[in-house]
Coordinates of N, CA and C in Angstrom, one line a residue:
X1 N -132.7 -0.7 66.4 CA -132.9 0.6 67.1 C -132.2 1.7 66.3
X2 N -130.9 1.4 66.0 CA -130.1 2.4 65.3 C -130.7 2.8 64.0
X3 N -131.3 1.8 63.3 CA -131.9 2.1 62.0 C -133.1 3.0 62.1
X4 N -133.9 2.8 63.2 CA -135.1 3.6 63.4 C -134.6 5.0 63.8
X5 N -133.6 5.1 64.6 CA -133.1 6.5 65.0 C -132.6 7.3 63.8
X6 N -131.8 6.6 63.0 CA -131.2 7.2 61.8 C -132.3 7.7 60.9
X7 N -133.3 6.9 60.6 CA -134.3 7.3 59.7 C -135.2 8.5 60.3
X8 N -135.2 8.5 61.6 CA -136.0 9.6 62.3 C -135.2 10.9 62.2
X9 N -133.9 10.9 62.4 CA -133.1 12.2 62.5 C -132.5 12.6 61.2
X10 N -132.3 11.6 60.3 CA -131.6 11.9 59.0 C -132.4 11.2 57.9
X11 N -133.6 11.5 57.7 CA -134.4 10.8 56.7 C -133.9 11.2 55.3
X12 N -134.0 10.2 54.4 CA -133.7 10.4 53.0 C -135.0 10.9 52.2
X13 N -135.0 12.0 51.6 CA -136.2 12.5 50.9 C -136.4 11.7 49.7
X14 N -137.7 11.7 49.2 CA -138.0 11.0 48.0 C -137.3 11.8 46.9
X15 N -136.7 11.1 45.9 CA -135.9 11.7 44.9 C -136.7 12.6 44.0
X16 N -138.0 12.3 43.8 CA -138.8 13.1 42.9 C -139.6 14.2 43.6
X17 N -139.4 14.4 44.9 CA -140.1 15.3 45.7 C -139.5 16.7 45.7
X18 N -138.4 16.9 45.1 CA -137.7 18.2 45.1 C -137.9 18.9 43.7
X19 N -137.2 20.0 43.6 CA -137.5 20.8 42.4 C -136.2 21.0 41.5
X20 N -135.0 21.1 42.1 CA -133.8 21.4 41.3 C -132.8 20.3 41.6
X21 N -132.1 19.9 40.4 CA -131.2 18.8 40.5 C -129.9 19.1 39.7
X22 N -128.8 18.6 40.3 CA -127.5 18.7 39.6 C -126.9 17.3 39.4
X23 N -126.7 16.9 38.2 CA -126.1 15.6 37.8 C -124.7 15.8 37.4
X24 N -123.8 15.1 38.0 CA -122.4 15.3 37.7 C -121.8 14.0 37.1
X25 N -121.1 14.2 36.0 CA -120.6 13.0 35.3 C -119.1 13.2 35.0
X26 N -118.3 12.1 35.2 CA -116.9 12.1 34.9 C -116.6 12.4 33.4
X27 N -117.4 11.9 32.5 CA -117.2 12.1 31.1 C -118.6 12.4 30.5
X28 N -118.5 12.9 29.2 CA -119.8 12.9 28.5 C -120.3 11.5 28.3
X29 N -121.5 11.3 28.6 CA -122.3 10.0 28.5 C -122.5 9.3 29.8
X30 N -121.7 9.6 30.9 CA -121.8 8.8 32.1 C -123.2 9.1 32.8
X31 N -123.6 10.3 32.8 CA -124.9 10.6 33.5 C -126.0 9.8 32.8
X32 N -126.1 9.8 31.5 CA -127.2 9.1 30.8 C -127.1 7.6 31.1
X33 N -125.9 7.1 31.0 CA -125.8 5.6 31.3 C -126.1 5.3 32.7
X34 N -125.6 6.1 33.7 CA -125.8 5.8 35.1 C -127.1 6.2 35.7
X35 N -127.8 7.2 35.1 CA -129.0 7.7 35.8 C -130.0 8.3 34.7
X36 N -129.9 7.9 33.5 CA -130.7 8.5 32.4 C -132.2 8.4 32.6
X37 N -132.6 7.2 33.1 CA -134.0 7.0 33.3 C -134.6 8.0 34.3
X38 N -133.8 8.3 35.4 CA -134.3 9.2 36.4 C -134.2 10.6 35.9
X39 N -133.2 11.0 35.1 CA -133.2 12.3 34.5 C -134.4 12.5 33.6
X40 N -134.7 11.5 32.8 CA -135.9 11.5 31.9 C -137.2 11.8 32.7
X41 N -137.3 11.0 33.8 CA -138.5 11.2 34.6 C -138.6 12.6 35.3
X42 N -137.5 13.0 35.8 CA -137.6 14.4 36.5 C -137.9 15.4 35.5
X43 N -137.3 15.4 34.3 CA -137.6 16.4 33.3 C -139.1 16.3 32.8
X44 N -139.6 15.0 32.7 CA -141.0 14.8 32.3 C -141.9 15.4 33.4
X45 N -141.5 15.4 34.6 CA -142.3 16.0 35.7 C -142.2 17.5 35.8
X46 N -141.4 18.1 35.0 CA -141.2 19.6 35.0 C -140.2 20.1 36.0
X47 N -139.3 19.2 36.5 CA -138.2 19.6 37.4 C -137.1 20.3 36.6
X48 N -136.3 21.0 37.4 CA -135.2 21.7 36.8 C -133.9 20.9 36.9
X49 N -133.3 20.5 35.8 CA -132.2 19.5 35.8 C -131.0 20.2 35.1
X50 N -129.8 20.1 35.8 CA -128.6 20.6 35.2 C -127.6 19.5 35.1
X51 N -126.7 19.6 34.1 CA -125.6 18.6 33.9 C -124.3 19.4 34.1
X52 N -123.4 18.7 34.8 CA -122.0 19.2 35.0 C -121.1 18.0 34.6
X53 N -120.3 18.2 33.5 CA -119.4 17.2 33.0 C -117.9 17.6 33.4
X54 N -117.2 16.7 34.0 CA -115.9 17.1 34.6 C -114.8 17.0 33.6
X55 N -114.6 16.0 32.8 CA -113.5 15.9 31.9 C -114.0 16.0 30.5
X56 N -113.0 16.2 29.6 CA -113.3 16.5 28.2 C -113.5 15.2 27.3
X57 N -113.3 14.0 27.9 CA -113.5 12.8 27.1 C -112.5 12.6 25.9
X58 N -111.3 13.2 26.0 CA -110.4 13.3 24.9 C -109.8 11.9 24.5
X59 N -109.9 10.9 25.4 CA -109.4 9.6 25.1 C -110.5 8.6 24.8
X60 N -111.7 9.1 24.5 CA -112.8 8.2 24.2 C -112.8 7.6 22.8
X61 N -111.7 7.0 22.4 CA -111.6 6.4 21.1 C -110.6 5.3 21.1
X62 N -110.7 4.4 20.2 CA -109.7 3.3 20.0 C -108.5 3.7 19.1
X63 N -108.6 4.9 18.5 CA -107.6 5.4 17.6 C -106.3 5.8 18.4
X64 N -105.2 5.7 17.8 CA -103.9 6.2 18.4 C -103.5 7.6 17.9
X65 N -103.9 7.8 16.7 CA -103.6 9.2 16.1 C -104.9 9.8 15.6
X66 N -105.2 10.9 16.3 CA -106.4 11.6 16.0 C -106.4 13.0 16.6
X67 N -107.3 13.9 16.2 CA -107.4 15.2 16.6 C -108.2 15.3 17.9
X68 N -107.5 15.5 19.0 CA -108.2 15.5 20.3 C -109.2 16.6 20.4
X69 N -108.9 17.8 19.9 CA -109.8 18.9 20.0 C -111.1 18.6 19.2
X70 N -110.9 17.9 18.1 CA -112.1 17.5 17.3 C -113.0 16.6 18.0
X71 N -112.4 15.6 18.7 CA -113.1 14.6 19.5 C -113.8 15.3 20.6
X72 N -113.1 16.2 21.3 CA -113.8 16.9 22.4 C -115.0 17.6 22.0
X73 N -114.9 18.3 20.8 CA -116.0 19.1 20.3 C -117.2 18.1 19.9
X74 N -116.8 17.0 19.4 CA -117.9 16.0 19.0 C -118.6 15.5 20.3
X75 N -117.8 15.2 21.3 CA -118.4 14.6 22.5 C -119.3 15.7 23.2
X76 N -118.9 16.9 23.2 CA -119.7 18.0 23.8 C -121.0 18.2 23.1
X77 N -120.9 18.1 21.7 CA -122.1 18.2 20.9 C -123.0 17.1 21.2
X78 N -122.5 15.9 21.4 CA -123.3 14.7 21.7 C -124.0 14.9 23.0
X79 N -123.3 15.5 24.0 CA -124.0 15.7 25.3 C -125.1 16.7 25.2
X80 N -124.8 17.8 24.4 CA -125.9 18.8 24.3 C -127.1 18.2 23.6
X81 N -126.9 17.4 22.6 CA -128.0 16.7 21.9 C -128.8 15.9 22.9
X82 N -128.0 15.1 23.6 CA -128.7 14.2 24.6 C -129.5 15.0 25.6
X83 N -128.9 16.1 26.1 CA -129.6 16.9 27.1 C -130.9 17.5 26.5
X84 N -130.8 17.9 25.2 CA -132.0 18.4 24.6 C -133.1 17.3 24.5
X85 N -132.7 16.1 24.2 CA -133.7 15.0 24.1 C -134.3 14.8 25.5
X86 N -133.6 14.9 26.5 CA -134.1 14.6 27.9 C -134.9 15.8 28.5
X87 N -134.5 17.0 28.0 CA -135.2 18.2 28.6 C -134.4 18.9 29.7
X88 N -133.0 18.7 29.7 CA -132.2 19.3 30.7 C -132.0 20.8 30.4
X89 N -132.0 21.5 31.5 CA -132.0 23.0 31.4 C -130.6 23.5 31.0
X90 N -129.5 23.0 31.6 CA -128.2 23.5 31.2 C -127.2 22.4 31.3
X91 N -126.1 22.6 30.5 CA -125.0 21.7 30.5 C -123.7 22.5 30.6
X92 N -122.9 22.2 31.6 CA -121.6 22.9 31.9 C -120.5 21.9 31.7
X93 N -119.4 22.2 31.0 CA -118.2 21.4 30.8 C -117.1 22.0 31.5
X94 N -116.5 21.3 32.5 CA -115.2 21.7 33.1 C -114.1 21.4 32.2
X95 N -112.9 22.0 32.4 CA -111.8 21.9 31.4 C -110.8 20.8 31.7
X96 N -111.2 19.8 32.5 CA -110.2 18.8 32.9 C -110.0 17.7 31.9
X97 N -108.7 17.4 31.6 CA -108.4 16.4 30.6 C -108.7 15.0 31.1
X98 N -109.4 14.3 30.2 CA -109.7 12.8 30.4 C -108.4 12.1 30.8
X99 N -108.6 11.2 31.8 CA -107.4 10.4 32.2 C -107.0 10.6 33.6
X100 N -107.5 11.5 34.3 CA -107.3 11.7 35.8 C -106.0 12.4 36.2
X101 N -105.3 13.0 35.3 CA -104.0 13.7 35.7 C -104.3 15.2 36.0
X102 N -105.1 15.4 37.1 CA -105.4 16.7 37.5 C -105.6 16.8 39.0
X103 N -105.8 18.0 39.5 CA -105.9 18.1 40.9 C -107.3 17.9 41.4
X104 N -107.5 16.9 42.2 CA -108.9 16.6 42.7 C -109.4 17.8 43.5
X105 N -108.6 18.5 44.3 CA -109.1 19.6 45.1 C -109.6 20.7 44.2
X106 N -109.0 20.9 43.0 CA -109.5 22.0 42.1 C -110.9 21.6 41.6
X107 N -111.0 20.3 41.3 CA -112.4 19.8 40.8 C -113.4 20.0 41.9
X108 N -113.0 19.7 43.2 CA -113.9 19.9 44.3 C -114.4 21.4 44.4
X109 N -113.5 22.3 44.3 CA -113.9 23.7 44.4 C -114.8 24.2 43.1
X110 N -114.5 23.6 42.0 CA -115.3 23.9 40.8 C -116.7 23.4 41.0
X111 N -116.8 22.2 41.5 CA -118.1 21.6 41.8 C -118.9 22.4 42.9
X112 N -118.1 22.8 43.9 CA -118.7 23.6 45.0 C -119.3 24.9 44.5
X113 N -118.5 25.5 43.6 CA -119.0 26.8 43.0 C -120.3 26.6 42.3
X114 N -120.4 25.5 41.5 CA -121.6 25.2 40.7 C -122.8 25.0 41.7
X115 N -122.5 24.2 42.8 CA -123.6 24.0 43.7 C -124.1 25.3 44.3
X116 N -123.2 26.2 44.7 CA -123.5 27.5 45.3 C -124.3 28.3 44.3
X117 N -124.0 28.2 43.0 CA -124.6 29.1 42.0 C -126.0 28.5 41.7
X118 N -126.1 27.2 41.4 CA -127.4 26.6 41.0 C -128.3 26.4 42.2
X119 N -127.7 26.1 43.4 CA -128.5 25.8 44.6 C -129.4 24.6 44.4
X120 N -128.9 23.4 44.0 CA -129.7 22.3 43.8 C -130.3 21.7 45.1
X121 N -131.4 21.0 45.0 CA -131.9 20.3 46.1 C -131.2 18.9 46.3
X122 N -130.9 18.4 45.1 CA -130.2 17.0 45.1 C -129.0 17.1 44.1
X123 N -128.0 16.4 44.5 CA -126.8 16.2 43.7 C -126.5 14.7 43.4
X124 N -126.3 14.4 42.2 CA -126.0 13.0 41.7 C -124.6 13.0 41.2
X125 N -123.9 11.9 41.6 CA -122.5 11.6 41.1 C -122.2 10.1 41.2
X126 N -121.1 9.7 40.5 CA -120.7 8.3 40.7 C -120.3 7.9 42.1
X127 N -120.6 6.7 42.5 CA -120.2 6.2 43.8 C -118.7 6.0 43.9
X128 N -117.9 6.8 44.6 CA -116.5 6.7 44.7 C -116.1 5.5 45.5
X129 N -117.1 4.8 46.2 CA -116.8 3.7 47.0 C -117.1 2.3 46.4
X130 N -117.4 2.4 45.1 CA -117.7 1.1 44.3 C -116.4 0.3 44.3
X131 N -116.4 -0.9 44.9 CA -115.2 -1.6 45.2 C -114.4 -2.0 43.9
X132 N -115.1 -2.2 42.8 CA -114.4 -2.6 41.6 C -114.1 -1.5 40.7
X133 N -114.4 -0.2 41.1 CA -114.1 0.9 40.2 C -112.6 1.3 40.2
X134 N -112.0 1.3 39.0 CA -110.6 1.5 38.9 C -110.3 2.8 38.0
X135 N -111.3 3.4 37.4 CA -111.1 4.5 36.6 C -110.9 5.8 37.4
X136 N -109.8 6.4 37.3 CA -109.4 7.5 38.1 C -110.4 8.7 38.0
X137 N -110.9 8.9 36.8 CA -111.9 10.0 36.6 C -113.2 9.8 37.4
X138 N -113.6 8.5 37.5 CA -114.8 8.2 38.2 C -114.6 8.4 39.7
X139 N -113.4 7.9 40.2 CA -113.1 8.0 41.6 C -112.9 9.4 42.0
X140 N -112.2 10.2 41.2 CA -111.9 11.6 41.6 C -113.2 12.4 41.5
X141 N -114.1 12.1 40.5 CA -115.3 12.9 40.4 C -116.2 12.6 41.6
X142 N -116.3 11.3 42.0 CA -117.2 11.0 43.1 C -116.7 11.5 44.4
X143 N -115.4 11.5 44.6 CA -114.8 12.0 45.9 C -115.0 13.6 45.9
X144 N -114.6 14.2 44.8 CA -114.7 15.7 44.7 C -116.1 16.2 44.9
X145 N -117.1 15.5 44.3 CA -118.5 15.9 44.4 C -119.0 15.7 45.8
X146 N -118.5 14.6 46.5 CA -119.0 14.4 47.9 C -118.4 15.5 48.8
X147 N -117.1 15.8 48.6 CA -116.6 16.9 49.5 C -117.2 18.2 49.1
X148 N -117.4 18.5 47.9 CA -118.0 19.8 47.5 C -119.4 19.9 48.1
X149 N -120.2 18.8 48.1 CA -121.5 18.8 48.7 C -121.4 19.2 50.1
X150 N -120.5 18.6 50.9 CA -120.3 19.0 52.3 C -119.8 20.4 52.5
X151 N -118.8 20.8 51.7 CA -118.2 22.1 51.9 C -119.2 23.3 51.5
X152 N -120.1 23.0 50.7 CA -121.1 24.0 50.2 C -121.9 24.5 51.4
X153 N -122.0 23.7 52.4 CA -122.8 24.1 53.6 C -122.1 24.9 54.6
X154 N -120.8 25.2 54.4 CA -120.0 25.9 55.4 C -119.9 27.4 55.0
X155 N -120.6 28.2 55.8 CA -120.8 29.6 55.4 C -119.4 30.3 55.2
X156 N -118.5 30.2 56.1 CA -117.2 30.9 55.9 C -116.5 30.5 54.7
X157 N -116.4 29.2 54.4 CA -115.7 28.7 53.2 C -116.4 29.2 51.9
X158 N -117.7 29.1 51.9 CA -118.4 29.5 50.7 C -118.2 31.0 50.4
X159 N -118.2 31.8 51.4 CA -118.0 33.3 51.2 C -116.5 33.6 50.9
X160 N -115.6 32.9 51.6 CA -114.2 33.2 51.4 C -113.7 32.8 50.0
X161 N -114.2 31.7 49.5 CA -113.8 31.2 48.2 C -114.5 31.9 47.1
X162 N -115.8 32.1 47.2 CA -116.5 32.6 46.1 C -117.4 33.8 46.3
X163 N -117.4 34.3 47.6 CA -118.2 35.5 47.9 C -119.7 35.1 47.8
X164 N -120.1 33.9 48.0 CA -121.5 33.4 47.9 C -122.0 32.9 49.2
X165 N -123.3 32.9 49.3 CA -123.9 32.3 50.5 C -123.8 30.8 50.5
X166 N -123.8 30.2 51.6 CA -123.7 28.7 51.7 C -125.0 28.1 51.1
X167 N -125.0 26.9 50.7 CA -126.2 26.2 50.3 C -126.0 24.7 50.7
X168 N -127.0 24.1 51.3 CA -127.0 22.8 51.7 C -128.0 22.0 51.0
X169 N -127.6 21.2 50.0 CA -128.6 20.3 49.3 C -129.2 19.3 50.2
X170 N -130.3 18.8 49.9 CA -131.0 17.9 50.8 C -130.5 16.4 50.7
X171 N -129.9 16.0 49.5 CA -129.5 14.7 49.4 C -128.4 14.6 48.3
X172 N -127.4 13.7 48.6 CA -126.4 13.3 47.6 C -126.7 11.9 47.2
X173 N -126.8 11.7 45.9 CA -127.2 10.4 45.4 C -126.1 9.8 44.5
X174 N -125.6 8.6 44.8 CA -124.6 8.0 44.0 C -125.2 7.0 43.0
X175 N -124.9 7.2 41.7 CA -125.2 6.2 40.7 C -123.9 5.3 40.5
X176 N -124.0 4.3 39.6 CA -122.9 3.4 39.5 C -122.6 2.8 40.9
X177 N -123.5 2.3 41.6 CA -123.3 1.9 43.0 C -123.7 0.4 43.1
X178 N -123.0 -0.3 44.0 CA -123.3 -1.7 44.3 C -124.0 -1.8 45.6
X179 N -124.2 -0.7 46.3 CA -124.8 -0.7 47.6 C -126.0 0.3 47.7
X180 N -127.0 0.0 46.8 CA -128.1 1.0 46.8 C -129.0 0.9 48.0
X181 N -129.5 2.1 48.4 CA -130.5 2.1 49.5 C -131.8 2.8 49.0
X182 N -131.8 3.2 47.7 CA -133.0 3.9 47.2 C -133.3 3.3 45.8
X183 N -134.5 3.0 45.5 CA -134.9 2.3 44.3 C -136.0 3.2 43.7
X184 N -135.6 4.0 42.7 CA -136.4 5.1 42.2 C -137.3 4.7 41.1
X185 N -138.6 4.7 41.3 CA -139.5 4.2 40.3 C -139.5 5.0 39.1
X186 N -139.4 4.4 37.9 CA -139.5 5.1 36.6 C -140.5 4.3 35.7
X187 N -140.8 4.9 34.6 CA -141.8 4.3 33.7 C -141.0 3.9 32.4
X188 N -141.7 3.0 31.7 CA -141.1 2.5 30.4 C -140.8 3.7 29.5
X189 N -141.5 4.7 29.5 CA -141.2 5.9 28.6 C -139.9 6.6 29.0
X190 N -139.6 6.5 30.3 CA -138.4 7.1 30.8 C -137.2 6.3 30.4
X191 N -137.4 5.0 30.5 CA -136.3 4.0 30.0 C -136.1 4.2 28.5
X192 N -137.2 4.4 27.8 CA -137.0 4.6 26.3 C -136.3 5.9 26.0
X193 N -136.6 6.9 26.8 CA -136.0 8.2 26.6 C -134.5 8.2 26.9
X194 N -134.2 7.4 27.9 CA -132.8 7.2 28.3 C -132.1 6.5 27.1
X195 N -132.7 5.5 26.5 CA -132.1 4.9 25.3 C -131.9 5.9 24.1
X196 N -132.9 6.8 23.9 CA -132.8 7.8 22.9 C -131.7 8.7 23.1
X197 N -131.5 9.1 24.4 CA -130.4 10.0 24.7 C -129.1 9.4 24.5
X198 N -128.9 8.1 24.9 CA -127.7 7.4 24.7 C -127.3 7.2 23.2
X199 N -128.3 7.2 22.4 CA -128.0 7.1 20.9 C -127.4 8.3 20.4
X200 N -127.4 9.4 21.1 CA -126.7 10.6 20.7 C -125.2 10.4 20.6
X201 N -124.7 9.5 21.4 CA -123.2 9.3 21.5 C -122.7 8.3 20.5
X202 N -122.8 8.7 19.2 CA -122.4 7.9 18.1 C -120.9 7.6 18.1
X203 N -120.1 8.6 18.7 CA -118.7 8.4 18.8 C -118.2 7.3 19.8
X204 N -119.1 7.0 20.7 CA -118.8 6.1 21.8 C -119.3 4.7 21.6
X205 N -120.4 4.5 21.0 CA -121.0 3.2 20.9 C -121.0 2.7 19.4
X206 N -120.2 1.7 19.2 CA -120.0 1.2 17.8 C -120.5 -0.2 17.6
X207 N -120.6 -0.6 16.4 CA -120.8 -2.0 16.1 C -119.4 -2.6 15.7
X208 N -118.9 -3.5 16.6 CA -117.6 -4.1 16.4 C -117.7 -5.6 16.1
X209 N -117.2 -6.0 15.0 CA -117.3 -7.4 14.6 C -118.7 -8.0 14.7
X210 N -119.7 -7.1 14.4 CA -121.1 -7.6 14.4 C -121.7 -7.4 15.8
X211 N -121.0 -6.9 16.8 CA -121.5 -6.7 18.1 C -121.9 -5.3 18.3
X212 N -123.2 -5.1 18.5 CA -123.8 -3.7 18.6 C -123.7 -3.3 20.1
X213 N -122.7 -2.5 20.5 CA -122.4 -2.2 21.9 C -123.6 -1.5 22.5
X214 N -124.2 -0.5 21.9 CA -125.3 0.2 22.5 C -126.5 -0.6 22.6
X215 N -126.8 -1.5 21.6 CA -128.0 -2.3 21.7 C -128.0 -3.2 23.0
X216 N -126.8 -3.8 23.2 CA -126.7 -4.7 24.4 C -126.6 -3.9 25.7
X217 N -126.1 -2.7 25.7 CA -126.0 -1.9 26.9 C -127.5 -1.5 27.3
X218 N -128.3 -1.1 26.3 CA -129.6 -0.8 26.6 C -130.4 -2.0 27.1
X219 N -130.2 -3.1 26.5 CA -130.9 -4.4 27.0 C -130.5 -4.6 28.4
X220 N -129.2 -4.5 28.8 CA -128.7 -4.7 30.1 C -129.4 -3.7 31.1
X221 N -129.5 -2.4 30.7 CA -130.1 -1.4 31.5 C -131.6 -1.7 31.8
X222 N -132.3 -2.2 30.7 CA -133.7 -2.6 30.9 C -133.8 -3.7 31.8
X223 N -132.9 -4.7 31.7 CA -132.9 -5.8 32.7 C -132.7 -5.4 34.1
X224 N -131.7 -4.5 34.3 CA -131.5 -4.0 35.7 C -132.7 -3.2 36.2
X225 N -133.3 -2.4 35.4 CA -134.5 -1.6 35.8 C -135.6 -2.5 36.2
X226 N -135.8 -3.6 35.4 CA -136.9 -4.6 35.6 C -136.6 -5.3 36.9
X227 N -135.3 -5.8 37.1 CA -135.0 -6.6 38.3 C -135.1 -5.8 39.5
X228 N -134.6 -4.5 39.5 CA -134.7 -3.7 40.7 C -136.2 -3.3 41.0
X229 N -136.9 -3.0 39.9 CA -138.3 -2.7 40.1 C -139.1 -3.8 40.7
X230 N -139.0 -5.0 40.1 CA -139.8 -6.1 40.5 C -139.5 -6.5 42.0
X231 N -138.2 -6.6 42.3 CA -137.8 -7.0 43.7 C -138.2 -6.0 44.7
X232 N -138.5 -4.8 44.3 CA -138.9 -3.7 45.3 C -140.3 -3.2 45.0
X233 N -141.1 -4.0 44.2 CA -142.5 -3.8 44.0 C -142.7 -2.4 43.4
X234 N -141.9 -2.0 42.4 CA -142.0 -0.7 41.7 C -142.1 -0.8 40.2
X235 N -142.2 -2.0 39.7 CA -142.3 -2.1 38.3 C -140.9 -2.0 37.6
X236 N -140.5 -0.7 37.4 CA -139.2 -0.4 36.9 C -138.5 0.6 37.8
X237 N -137.2 0.4 38.1 CA -136.6 1.3 39.0 C -135.1 1.5 38.7
X238 N -134.5 2.6 39.0 CA -133.1 2.8 39.0 C -132.6 2.9 40.4
X239 N -131.3 2.4 40.6 CA -130.8 2.2 41.9 C -129.8 3.3 42.3
X240 N -129.9 3.8 43.5 CA -128.9 4.8 44.0 C -128.6 4.6 45.4
X241 N -127.4 5.1 45.8 CA -127.1 5.1 47.3 C -127.2 6.6 47.7
X242 N -128.2 6.9 48.5 CA -128.5 8.3 48.9 C -128.0 8.6 50.3
X243 N -127.4 9.7 50.5 CA -126.9 10.2 51.7 C -127.4 11.6 52.0
X244 N -127.6 11.9 53.3 CA -127.9 13.2 53.7 C -126.6 13.7 54.4
X245 N -126.6 15.0 54.7 CA -125.4 15.6 55.3 C -125.0 14.9 56.6
X246 N -125.9 14.5 57.4 CA -125.6 13.9 58.7 C -125.0 12.5 58.5
X247 N -125.3 11.9 57.4 CA -124.8 10.5 57.2 C -123.4 10.6 56.5
X248 N -122.8 11.7 56.3 CA -121.6 11.9 55.5 C -120.4 12.2 56.3
X249 N -120.5 12.4 57.6 CA -119.3 12.8 58.4 C -119.4 12.2 59.8
X250 N -118.4 11.5 60.1 CA -118.3 10.8 61.4 C -119.5 10.0 61.7
X251 N -120.0 9.3 60.7 CA -121.3 8.5 60.9 C -120.9 7.0 60.8
X252 N -121.1 6.4 62.0 CA -120.5 5.0 62.1 C -121.5 3.9 62.1
X253 N -122.8 4.2 61.9 CA -123.9 3.2 61.9 C -123.9 2.5 60.5
X254 N -124.0 1.2 60.5 CA -124.1 0.5 59.3 C -125.6 0.3 58.9
X255 N -126.2 1.3 58.5 CA -127.6 1.2 58.1 C -127.7 1.9 56.8
X256 N -128.7 1.4 56.0 CA -128.9 1.9 54.6 C -129.9 3.1 54.7

């Protein structure tokens, strides 16, 4: 009964039924790895897609002595190239240093401002409740984005902080999740475009002792898309945990 009531009063919209989307990543490359097939599909459909990258990725290397500013510039260029391949409208980089040593509340308000400016119908971010996730940037990004999503709908706060009108997106979608409730159908061409975008990140994916990291990551993504699609009668699919505003505050029902 609870499941029926929740679906009636707080339905989750179809992910490709909206027009404007904001994808939030802890580092350059996380959006493409976690939701690149969906980004490719939405752009192919003519939707408006924006990227927001929280940290600078300054520690994305195995080197101990290197020019951090140079690596940051490389990683931002890789993200812009990837976004161009996918068809993303805009890419914004926040100034937070890779490694999690920053104020989560500050991130929350920066994300909130972006939501109020762009006015997306859907917001995507990493699942901060993934039980095995230990990376502080992922946890902070997921929590900050979730709080920003909720606070964006509070009129007084939106005006007091930014002089902007409130905005309430229709759905918050977690990628990198182990508790999906939405299986978004994609096509082979979307999966291929995801792989093309990920190849932009030459600084991150190396061949180490004969092991091609990117090759096997793409194979794994293809396997997951096939497994998710077949088990839910969708051919190929990416998995998300989707929430609406009503499901994000004082909500005690254990329903997907």
